[in-house]
Coordinates of C-alpha atoms and ligand atoms in Angstrom, one line a residue:
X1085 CA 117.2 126.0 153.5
X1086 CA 119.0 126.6 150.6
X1087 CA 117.7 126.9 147.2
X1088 CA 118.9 125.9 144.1
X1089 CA 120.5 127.7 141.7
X1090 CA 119.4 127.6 138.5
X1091 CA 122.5 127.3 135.6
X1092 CA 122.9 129.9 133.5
X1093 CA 124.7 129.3 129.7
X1094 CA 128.1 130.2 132.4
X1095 CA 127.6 127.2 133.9
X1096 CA 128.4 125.2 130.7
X1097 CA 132.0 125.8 131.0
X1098 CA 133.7 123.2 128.2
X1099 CA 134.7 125.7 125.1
X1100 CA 133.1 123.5 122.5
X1101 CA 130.3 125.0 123.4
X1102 CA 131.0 127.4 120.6
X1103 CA 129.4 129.2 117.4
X1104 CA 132.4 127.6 115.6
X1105 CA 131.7 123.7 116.5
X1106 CA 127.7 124.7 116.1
X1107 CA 128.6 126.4 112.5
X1108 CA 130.9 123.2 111.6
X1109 CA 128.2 120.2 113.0
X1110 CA 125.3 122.6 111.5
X1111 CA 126.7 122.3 108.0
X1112 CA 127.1 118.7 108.0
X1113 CA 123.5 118.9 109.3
X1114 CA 122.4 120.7 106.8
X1115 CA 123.8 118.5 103.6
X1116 CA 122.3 115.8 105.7
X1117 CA 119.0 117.3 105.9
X1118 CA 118.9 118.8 102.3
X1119 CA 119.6 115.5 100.7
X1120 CA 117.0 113.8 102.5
X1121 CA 114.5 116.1 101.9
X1122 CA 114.9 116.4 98.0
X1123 CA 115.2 112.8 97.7
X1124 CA 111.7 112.6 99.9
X1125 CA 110.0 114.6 97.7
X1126 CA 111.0 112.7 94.7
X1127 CA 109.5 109.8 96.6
X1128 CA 106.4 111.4 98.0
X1129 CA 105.9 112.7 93.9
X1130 CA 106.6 109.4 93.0
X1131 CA 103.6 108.3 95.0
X1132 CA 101.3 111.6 94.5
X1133 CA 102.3 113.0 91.5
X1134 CA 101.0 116.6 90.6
X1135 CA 100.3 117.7 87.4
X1136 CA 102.9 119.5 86.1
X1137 CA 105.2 116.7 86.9
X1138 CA 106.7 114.3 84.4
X1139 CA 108.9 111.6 86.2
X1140 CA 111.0 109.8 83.8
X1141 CA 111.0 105.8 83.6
X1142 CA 115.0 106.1 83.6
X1143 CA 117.8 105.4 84.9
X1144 CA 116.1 102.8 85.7
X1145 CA 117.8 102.1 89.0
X1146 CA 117.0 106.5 89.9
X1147 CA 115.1 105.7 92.4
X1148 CA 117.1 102.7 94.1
X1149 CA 119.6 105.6 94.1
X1150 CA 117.6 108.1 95.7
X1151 CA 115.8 106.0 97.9
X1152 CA 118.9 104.6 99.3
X1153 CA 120.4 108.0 100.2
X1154 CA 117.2 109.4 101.7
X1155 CA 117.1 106.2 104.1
X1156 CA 120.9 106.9 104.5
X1157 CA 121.2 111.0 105.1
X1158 CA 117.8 109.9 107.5
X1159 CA 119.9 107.9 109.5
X1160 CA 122.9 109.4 109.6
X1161 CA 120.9 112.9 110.8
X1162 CA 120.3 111.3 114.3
X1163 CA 124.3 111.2 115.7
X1164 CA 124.8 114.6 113.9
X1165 CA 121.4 116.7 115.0
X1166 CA 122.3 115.1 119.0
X1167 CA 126.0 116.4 118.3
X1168 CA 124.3 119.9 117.1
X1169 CA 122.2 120.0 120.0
X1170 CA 124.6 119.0 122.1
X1171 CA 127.0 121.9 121.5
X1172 CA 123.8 124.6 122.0
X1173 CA 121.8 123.3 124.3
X1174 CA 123.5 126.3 127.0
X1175 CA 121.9 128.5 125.3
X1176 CA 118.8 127.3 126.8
X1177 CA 119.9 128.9 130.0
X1178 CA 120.5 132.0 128.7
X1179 CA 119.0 135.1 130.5
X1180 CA 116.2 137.1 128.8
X1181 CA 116.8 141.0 129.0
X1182 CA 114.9 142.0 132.2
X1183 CA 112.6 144.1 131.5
X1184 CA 111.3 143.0 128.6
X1185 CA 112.6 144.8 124.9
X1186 CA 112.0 144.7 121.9
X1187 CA 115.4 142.3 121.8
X1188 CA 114.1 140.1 124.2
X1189 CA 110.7 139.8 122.2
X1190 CA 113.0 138.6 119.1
X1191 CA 114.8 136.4 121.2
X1192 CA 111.3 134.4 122.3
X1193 CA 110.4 134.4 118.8
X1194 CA 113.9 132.6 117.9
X1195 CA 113.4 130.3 120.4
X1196 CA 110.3 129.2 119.5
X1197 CA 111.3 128.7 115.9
X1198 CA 113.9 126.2 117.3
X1199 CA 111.4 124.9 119.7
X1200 CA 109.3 123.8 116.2
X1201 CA 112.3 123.2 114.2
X1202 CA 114.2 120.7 116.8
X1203 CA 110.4 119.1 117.8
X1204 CA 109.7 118.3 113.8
X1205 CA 113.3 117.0 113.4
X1206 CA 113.1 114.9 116.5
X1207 CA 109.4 113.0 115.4
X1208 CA 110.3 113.0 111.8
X1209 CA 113.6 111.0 111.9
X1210 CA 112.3 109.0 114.9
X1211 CA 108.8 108.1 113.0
X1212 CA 111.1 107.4 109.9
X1213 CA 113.2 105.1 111.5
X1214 CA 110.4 103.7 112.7
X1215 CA 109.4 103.3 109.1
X1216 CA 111.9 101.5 108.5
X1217 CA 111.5 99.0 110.9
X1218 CA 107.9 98.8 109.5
X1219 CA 106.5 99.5 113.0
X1220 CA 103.9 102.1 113.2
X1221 CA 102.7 102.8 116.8
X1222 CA 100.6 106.1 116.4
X1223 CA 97.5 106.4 115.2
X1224 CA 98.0 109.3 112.1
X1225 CA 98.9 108.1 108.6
X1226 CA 102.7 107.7 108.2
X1227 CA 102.8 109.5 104.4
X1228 CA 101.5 112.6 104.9
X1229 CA 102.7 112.9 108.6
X1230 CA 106.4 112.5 107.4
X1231 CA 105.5 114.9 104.2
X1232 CA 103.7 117.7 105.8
X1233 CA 106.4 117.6 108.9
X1234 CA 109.5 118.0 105.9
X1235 CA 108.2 121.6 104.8
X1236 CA 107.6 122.7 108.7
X1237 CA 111.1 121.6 108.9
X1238 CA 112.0 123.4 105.6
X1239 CA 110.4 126.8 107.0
X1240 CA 111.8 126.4 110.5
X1241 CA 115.2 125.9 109.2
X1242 CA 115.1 128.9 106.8
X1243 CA 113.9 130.8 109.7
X1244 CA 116.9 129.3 111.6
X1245 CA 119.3 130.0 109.4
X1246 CA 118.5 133.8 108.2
X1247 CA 119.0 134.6 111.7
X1248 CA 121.8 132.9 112.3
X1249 CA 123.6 134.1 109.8
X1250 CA 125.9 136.9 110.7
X1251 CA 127.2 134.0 113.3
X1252 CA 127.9 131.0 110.6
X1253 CA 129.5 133.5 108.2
X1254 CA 131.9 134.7 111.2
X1255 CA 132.4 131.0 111.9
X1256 CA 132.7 129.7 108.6
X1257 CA 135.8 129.4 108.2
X1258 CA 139.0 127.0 110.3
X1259 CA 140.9 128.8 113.1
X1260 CA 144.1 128.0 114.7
X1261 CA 141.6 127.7 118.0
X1262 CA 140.6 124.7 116.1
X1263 CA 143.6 122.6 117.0
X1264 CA 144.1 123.8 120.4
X1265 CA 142.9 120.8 122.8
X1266 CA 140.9 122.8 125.2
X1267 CA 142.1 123.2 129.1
X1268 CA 140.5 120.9 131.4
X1269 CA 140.9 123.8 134.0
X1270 CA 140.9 127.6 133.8
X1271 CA 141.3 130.7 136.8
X1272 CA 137.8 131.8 136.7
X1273 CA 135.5 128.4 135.9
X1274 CA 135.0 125.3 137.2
X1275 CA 137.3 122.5 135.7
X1276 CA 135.7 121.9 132.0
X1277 CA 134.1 118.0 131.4
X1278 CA 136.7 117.5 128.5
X1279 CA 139.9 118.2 126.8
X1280 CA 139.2 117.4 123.4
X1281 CA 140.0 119.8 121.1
X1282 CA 137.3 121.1 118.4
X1283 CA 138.7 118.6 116.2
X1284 CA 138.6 115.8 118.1
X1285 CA 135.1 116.5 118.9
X1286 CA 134.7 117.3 114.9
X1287 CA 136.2 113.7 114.1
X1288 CA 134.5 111.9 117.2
X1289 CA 131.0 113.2 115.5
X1290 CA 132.0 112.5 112.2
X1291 CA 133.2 109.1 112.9
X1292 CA 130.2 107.8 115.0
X1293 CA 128.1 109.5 111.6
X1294 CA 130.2 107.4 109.4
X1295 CA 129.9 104.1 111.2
X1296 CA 126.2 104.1 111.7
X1297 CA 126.1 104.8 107.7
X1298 CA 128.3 102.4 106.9
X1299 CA 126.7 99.4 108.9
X1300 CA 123.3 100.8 107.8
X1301 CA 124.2 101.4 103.7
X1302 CA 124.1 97.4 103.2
X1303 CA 120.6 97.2 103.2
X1304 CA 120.8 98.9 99.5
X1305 CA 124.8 98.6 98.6
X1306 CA 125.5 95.0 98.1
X1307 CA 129.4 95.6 99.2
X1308 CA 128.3 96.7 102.8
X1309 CA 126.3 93.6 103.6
X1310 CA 128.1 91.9 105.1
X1311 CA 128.8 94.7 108.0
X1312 CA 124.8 95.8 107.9
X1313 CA 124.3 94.9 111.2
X1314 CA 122.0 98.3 111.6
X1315 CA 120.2 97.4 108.8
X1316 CA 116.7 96.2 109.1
X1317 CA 116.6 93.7 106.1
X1318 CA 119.3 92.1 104.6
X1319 CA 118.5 92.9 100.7
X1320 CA 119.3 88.8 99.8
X1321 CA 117.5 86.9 102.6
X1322 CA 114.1 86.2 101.0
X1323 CA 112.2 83.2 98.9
X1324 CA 113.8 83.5 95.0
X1325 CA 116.7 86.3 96.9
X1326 CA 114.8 88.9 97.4
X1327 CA 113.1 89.9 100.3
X1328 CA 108.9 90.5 101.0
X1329 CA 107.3 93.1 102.6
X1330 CA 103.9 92.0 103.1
X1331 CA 103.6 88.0 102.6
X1332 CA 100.7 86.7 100.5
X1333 CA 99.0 85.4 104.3
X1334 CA 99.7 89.7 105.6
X1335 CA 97.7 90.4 102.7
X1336 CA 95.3 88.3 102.4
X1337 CA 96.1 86.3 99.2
X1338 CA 96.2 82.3 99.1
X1339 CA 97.3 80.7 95.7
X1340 CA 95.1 80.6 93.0
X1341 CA 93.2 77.7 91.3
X1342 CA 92.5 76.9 87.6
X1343 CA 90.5 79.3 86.8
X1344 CA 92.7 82.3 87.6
X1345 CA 92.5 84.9 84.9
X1346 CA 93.9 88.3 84.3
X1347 CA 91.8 90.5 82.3
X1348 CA 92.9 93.5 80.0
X1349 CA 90.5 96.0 80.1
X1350 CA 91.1 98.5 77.1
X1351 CA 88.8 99.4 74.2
X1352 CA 88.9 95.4 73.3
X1353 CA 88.7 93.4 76.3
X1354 CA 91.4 90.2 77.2
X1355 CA 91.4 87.7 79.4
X1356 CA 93.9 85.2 79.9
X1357 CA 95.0 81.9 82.0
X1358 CA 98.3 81.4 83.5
X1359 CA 98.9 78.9 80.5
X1360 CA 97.8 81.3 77.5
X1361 CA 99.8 84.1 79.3
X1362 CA 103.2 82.1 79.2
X1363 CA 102.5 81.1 75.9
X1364 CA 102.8 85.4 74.7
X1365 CA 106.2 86.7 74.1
X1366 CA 108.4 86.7 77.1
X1367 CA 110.8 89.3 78.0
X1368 CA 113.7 89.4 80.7
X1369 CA 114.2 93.2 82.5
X1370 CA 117.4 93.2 85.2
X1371 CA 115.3 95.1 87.5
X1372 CA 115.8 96.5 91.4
X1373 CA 112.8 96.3 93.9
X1374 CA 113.5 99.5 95.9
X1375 CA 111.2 99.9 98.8
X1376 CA 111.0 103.2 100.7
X1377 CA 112.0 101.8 103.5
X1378 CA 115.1 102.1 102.5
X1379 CA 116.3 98.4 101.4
X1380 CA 116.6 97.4 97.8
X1381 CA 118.0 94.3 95.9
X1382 CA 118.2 93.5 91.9
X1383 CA 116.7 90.8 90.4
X1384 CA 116.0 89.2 87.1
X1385 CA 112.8 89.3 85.6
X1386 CA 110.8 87.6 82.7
X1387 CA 107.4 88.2 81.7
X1388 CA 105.1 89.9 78.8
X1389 CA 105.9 93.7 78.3
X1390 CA 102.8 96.0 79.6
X1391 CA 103.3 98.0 76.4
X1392 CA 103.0 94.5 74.2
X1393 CA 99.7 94.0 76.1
X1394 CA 98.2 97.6 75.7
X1395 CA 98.7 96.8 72.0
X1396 CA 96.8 93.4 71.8
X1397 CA 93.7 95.5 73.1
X1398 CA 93.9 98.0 70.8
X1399 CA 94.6 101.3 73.6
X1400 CA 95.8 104.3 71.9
X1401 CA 99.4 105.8 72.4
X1402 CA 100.0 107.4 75.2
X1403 CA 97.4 105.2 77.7
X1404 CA 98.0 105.1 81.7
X1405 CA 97.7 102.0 82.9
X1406 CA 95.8 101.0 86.4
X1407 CA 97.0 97.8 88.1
X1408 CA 93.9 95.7 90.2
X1409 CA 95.3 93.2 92.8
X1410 CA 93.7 89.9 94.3
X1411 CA 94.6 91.8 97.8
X1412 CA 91.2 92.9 98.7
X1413 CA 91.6 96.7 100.3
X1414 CA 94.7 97.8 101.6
X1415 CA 97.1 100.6 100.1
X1416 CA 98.9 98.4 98.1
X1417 CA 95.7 96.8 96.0
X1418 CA 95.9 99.1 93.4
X1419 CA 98.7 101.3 91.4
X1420 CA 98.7 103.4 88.4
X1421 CA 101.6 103.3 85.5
X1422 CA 101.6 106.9 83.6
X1423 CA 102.3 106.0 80.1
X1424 CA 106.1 106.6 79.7
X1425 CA 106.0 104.1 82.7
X1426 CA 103.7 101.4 81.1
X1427 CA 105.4 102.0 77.2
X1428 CA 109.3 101.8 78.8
X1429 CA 110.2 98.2 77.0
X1430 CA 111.6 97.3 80.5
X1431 CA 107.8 97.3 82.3
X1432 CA 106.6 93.4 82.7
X1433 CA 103.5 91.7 83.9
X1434 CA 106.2 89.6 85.2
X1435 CA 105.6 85.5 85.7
X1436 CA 109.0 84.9 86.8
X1437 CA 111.8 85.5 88.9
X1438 CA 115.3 85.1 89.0
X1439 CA 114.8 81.8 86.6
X1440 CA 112.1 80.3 88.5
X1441 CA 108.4 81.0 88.6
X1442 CA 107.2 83.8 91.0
X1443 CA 106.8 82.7 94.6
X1444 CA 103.6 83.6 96.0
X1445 CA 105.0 85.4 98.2
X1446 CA 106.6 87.8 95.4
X1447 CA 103.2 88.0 93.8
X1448 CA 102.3 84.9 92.1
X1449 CA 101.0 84.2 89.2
X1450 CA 101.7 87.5 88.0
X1451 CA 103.4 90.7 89.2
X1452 CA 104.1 94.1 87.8
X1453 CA 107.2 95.2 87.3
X1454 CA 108.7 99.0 86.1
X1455 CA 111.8 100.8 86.5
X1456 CA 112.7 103.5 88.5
X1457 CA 109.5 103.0 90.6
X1458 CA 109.1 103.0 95.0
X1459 CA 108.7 99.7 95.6
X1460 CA 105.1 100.2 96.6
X1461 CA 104.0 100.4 93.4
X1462 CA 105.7 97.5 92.0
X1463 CA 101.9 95.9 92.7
X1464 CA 101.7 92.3 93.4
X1465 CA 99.0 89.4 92.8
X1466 CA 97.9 91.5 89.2
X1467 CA 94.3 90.5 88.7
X1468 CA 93.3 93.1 86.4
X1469 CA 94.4 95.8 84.1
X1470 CA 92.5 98.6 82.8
X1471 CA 93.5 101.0 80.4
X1472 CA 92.8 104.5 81.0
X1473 CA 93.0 107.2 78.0
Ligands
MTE1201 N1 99.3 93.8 96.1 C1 100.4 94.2 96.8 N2 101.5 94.5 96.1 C2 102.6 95.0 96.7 C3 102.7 95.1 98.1 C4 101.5 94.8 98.8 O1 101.4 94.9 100.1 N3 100.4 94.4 98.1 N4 103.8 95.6 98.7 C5 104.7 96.4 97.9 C6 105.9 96.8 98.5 S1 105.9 97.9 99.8 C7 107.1 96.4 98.0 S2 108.6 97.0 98.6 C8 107.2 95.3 97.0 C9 108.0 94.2 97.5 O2 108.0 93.2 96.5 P1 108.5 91.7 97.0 O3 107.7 91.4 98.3 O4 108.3 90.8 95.9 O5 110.0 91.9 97.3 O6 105.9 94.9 96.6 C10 104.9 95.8 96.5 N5 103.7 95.2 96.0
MO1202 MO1 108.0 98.7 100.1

């Protein structure tokens, strides 16, 4: 009988195969994957802010911005990291020296690297898109998964690239090889798969990256709704225009009788009904929900500032602000407003929405609501507020 026989990197014959096509895909790649990773860690500080940060309450649509492109870059990685791999996967079968060197040593150590960095890739954009589809499967906590996989990515990559380099710097740059379709047949190999040329393949990848952005983008661009058919939520289909994320019935909340209060906890103590509150000055903020899943939508506001409130009880400048929901547990039950947050003219206890009163849905009777803030911690169903100095 005969045995198989194993490929080796030979046996790949198309010429795309090539440093040139892995340097060109790999940079794309890379402004992919370094704009989503900046824009995560704006939104993972956004949620677990250290210290020494001080995150600004404008533009007040930032993080609708940055949001958006992490969800987008996200996406568009998939088509571009399967082109990448695509073009190197040969060198799986490459030979190790026999016996064993020093070289061959290195080159188990590379290929581990890219055994961690092409695993982390793979499960973070497949857990993110996930995400976005607000389907979470696994048992571990989606936040810090997605956050602790970023830097293994970050580490792997730099690994990647520092030994990569002498190869991207001699491929850097266009070549008249470019342009040259490739021959479907040569003397010595077997006829090659394709003849597409580098650039063909360059603008085949390119295009199928630019068509899954563009019928994902509409989910937070407006203009590209109406061809968002990879987009999870359309940003306008919702009660009042504006979608939900967790119904009042997901979390647990069923409207509210007479008695509902909201209470001010500073160093007076307030406590209002839905009729005094309306009866307070109102303010209107044109302000975007932007969830991290990716989708956001605008929206018209009207309530009583947070900052007009802290005043009423008497909190000193400068207080944070903690929000209490009626949603009993849950991550969402609570949020906390840093002072430039709750003194921004723009933050409401909001009681309306987009000229009506707040659905339950969208958080009724009242709501907060800041700019340039994740979604997440635009906290519905506000019970209570307590003033921390
Ligand atoms: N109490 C509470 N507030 C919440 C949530 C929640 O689950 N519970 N979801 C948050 C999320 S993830 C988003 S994106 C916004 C969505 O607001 P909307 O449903 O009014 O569009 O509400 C936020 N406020
Ligand atoms: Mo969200």
């Amino acid at each position: 009988m005969k045995l198989p026989v194993l490929p080796t990197e030979k046996s790949f014959a198309s010429p795309l195969h090539h440093p040139r096509v892995a340097t060109v895909i790999g940079r794309w790649l890379g402004i992919a994957v370094t704009i989503c990773f900046l824009t995560g860690l704006f939104s993972h500080f956004q949620q677990v802010t250290p210290g020494w940060l001080h995150i600004p309450s404008r533009p007040s649509s930032l993080y609708r911005v940055t949001q958006g492109l992490h969800v987008l870059t996200g996406t568009v990685s998939v088509p571009l990291l399967l082109a990448k791999l695509w073009t190197v996967y040969p060198k799986l079968f490459a030979k190790l020296p026999w016996p064993p060197s020093r070289k061959a040593l290195g080159m188990v150590f590379e290929r581990l690297s890219i055994a961690v960095l092409v695993a982390a890739m793979a499960l973070e954009l497949f857990i993110g898109f996930l995400n976005t589809l607000q389907w979470y499967p696994w048992p571990f906590p989606f936040k810090e998964t997605h956050y602790a996989l970023a830097w293994i990515i970050v580490g792997a990559l730099l690994v990647h690239l520092a030994v990569k380099l002498p190869l991207i710097t001699a491929n850097w740059r266009r070549t008249p090889a470019d342009r040259t379709p490739v021959p479907t047949t040569t003397d010595s190999l077997p006829p090659a798969i394709t003849g597409l040329s580098r650039r063909g393949l360059f603008r085949t990848v390119a295009g199928a990256g630019a068509l899954i952005g563009i019928t994902s983008v509409g989910q937070s661009v407006p203009a590209f709704g109406p061809v968002a058919v990879l987009a999870p939520r359309k940003p306008n289909v919702g009660p009042q225009g504006l979608p939900v994320n967790r119904t009042a019935k997901d979390a647990g909340v069923s409207a509210v009788d007479a008695d509902w209060r909201v209470t001010v906890m500073g160093p007076q103590q307030l406590s209002y009904s839905l009729d005094q509150l309306r009866e307070l000055p109102q303010n209107r903020s044109a302000l975007p929900i932007a969830c991290v899943e990716g989708w956001s939508q605008g929206a018209h506001w009207e309530g009583i500032r947070i900052r007009d409130l802290l005043k009423l009880c008497g909190a000193p400048e400068g207080s944070r602000l903690r929000v209490v929901s009626m949603e009993k547990g849950g991550f969402y039950a609570t949020s906390e407003l840093p002072a430039q947050f709750a003194e921004d003219p723009l933050t409401l206890l909001a009681l309306r929405l987009n000229g009506s009163e707040l659905a339950l849905d969208h958080g009724f009777p009242a709501r907060i609501i800041a700019p340039n803030r994740p979604g997440v911690l635009q906290t519905k169903w506000v019970h209570r507020l307590e003033v921390i100095t």
